[in-house]
Every structure is written in C-alpha cells, then in structure tokens.
Amino acid sequence: FAAGFARACEEVVSLDGKALRRAYEKGLAASPPLTVSAFAAETRLCLAAVSPDDGDNEVEAALKVIELIDLTGRMVTADALHCHKRMAKAITDGGGNYLLA
C-alpha cells in the first residue's frame, strides 16, 4: 500500500463530483448527496474527498479538495464545470499544472 501511495503522489490527479440520485432510499438522509474527489488514476487511489457544506456547490467543494493535497509538479484534470480562473489559480498556487476541459 505504501509503495502505491508514494507513486500516487507523482501522478495525474483527476477531480470529479458524483451526485447520489435515486441510488437507494434507505440511508439517504445519512449520506451526502454530492461528493467531490481527487483521484490518482494510475494507482486508482482516492487522495481526498469533500462533500459541500450547506449552500455550497461542486465548485466550492472542489476548491476545498485542492487545498487538501500536495499538487507540486502534478497535473490536475477536471471537467468543464471547473474551467474558471479560481480553479486555475488554486491549482497553480498549490504548485500544480492543469488541464481543464
């Protein structure tokens, strides 16, 4: 596990949000309806995950995820929802590069 985690620290990081929609009825009140995660694709490890606070959205949660991981020298990818200056600045401030499409 430790070797895989060390490799994950050098990989491309993908940001993605997942919403639970009608996935199940039992326990729905106890689980967050949205989670944003930072995923190291090569090692298939989730590096960090955040659920937005009340009133926040996926963009705000993604910015919080960015703060939780070391981005130095890493490439961060994300979908079109994250194509904005705040995300680009957060990534470069953390020492990373980005590919937002």
XYZ file of C-alpha atoms in Angstrom:
101
model
C 0.000 0.000 0.000
C 2.745 2.455 0.941
C 4.527 1.965 -2.386
C 1.287 2.611 -4.254
C 0.657 5.739 -2.229
C 4.157 7.035 -2.966
C 3.522 6.565 -6.709
C 0.152 8.280 -6.381
C 1.950 11.390 -5.135
C 3.563 11.770 -8.568
C 0.543 11.023 -10.763
C -2.056 12.954 -12.651
C -4.890 13.951 -10.328
C -8.454 13.939 -11.659
C -11.160 15.981 -9.955
C -14.703 14.746 -10.263
C -18.002 15.227 -8.493
C -20.542 12.477 -8.008
C -24.147 13.038 -7.033
C -26.310 10.345 -5.470
C -29.585 10.449 -7.321
C -32.134 7.791 -6.525
C -29.285 5.371 -5.828
C -31.128 3.992 -2.840
C -33.811 5.058 -0.404
C -32.575 3.614 2.891
C -29.889 5.719 4.494
C -30.323 8.589 2.057
C -30.670 11.100 4.881
C -27.366 9.950 6.396
C -25.247 10.230 3.252
C -24.087 13.330 1.416
C -25.923 13.989 -1.858
C -22.697 15.177 -3.536
C -19.042 14.260 -3.118
C -16.049 15.708 -4.947
C -12.919 13.582 -5.048
C -9.321 13.858 -6.191
C -8.384 10.582 -7.840
C -4.909 9.283 -8.755
C -5.819 7.390 -11.907
C -2.767 5.161 -12.329
C -2.844 3.697 -8.820
C -6.631 4.040 -8.502
C -6.427 5.789 -5.159
C -8.760 8.475 -3.914
C -6.419 11.096 -2.456
C -9.120 13.285 -0.905
C -12.888 13.688 -0.924
C -15.125 16.500 0.273
C -18.872 16.979 0.484
C -20.019 20.572 0.088
C -21.275 22.464 3.113
C -24.885 23.634 3.176
C -25.340 26.226 0.459
C -22.105 25.284 -1.316
C -21.837 23.521 -4.653
C -19.427 21.227 -6.505
C -17.106 24.100 -7.416
C -16.653 25.143 -3.773
C -16.098 21.530 -2.699
C -13.509 21.028 -5.464
C -11.594 24.090 -4.287
C -11.517 22.564 -0.791
C -10.231 19.249 -2.190
C -7.401 21.109 -3.952
C -6.289 22.535 -0.596
C -6.024 19.047 0.940
C -3.408 17.543 -1.375
C 0.130 18.414 -2.424
C -0.011 19.442 -6.075
C 3.672 20.232 -6.520
C 4.669 19.144 -10.024
C 1.386 17.334 -10.660
C -1.107 17.667 -13.493
C -4.706 18.219 -12.378
C -7.555 17.432 -14.768
C -11.200 18.392 -14.400
C -14.336 18.739 -16.495
C -15.903 21.890 -17.927
C -17.572 22.860 -14.654
C -14.123 23.707 -13.305
C -12.935 25.815 -16.265
C -12.626 29.101 -14.404
C -9.936 31.395 -13.031
C -10.458 30.466 -9.370
C -9.714 26.795 -10.065
C -6.696 27.566 -12.252
C -5.305 29.889 -9.577
C -5.884 27.373 -6.765
C -4.029 24.689 -8.718
C -1.078 26.885 -9.691
C -0.884 28.346 -6.163
C -0.505 24.750 -4.965
C 2.400 24.186 -7.353
C 0.483 22.150 -9.924
C -0.427 22.403 -13.574
C -3.904 21.963 -15.010
C -5.858 20.628 -17.948
C -9.440 21.825 -17.662
C -11.753 20.767 -20.463
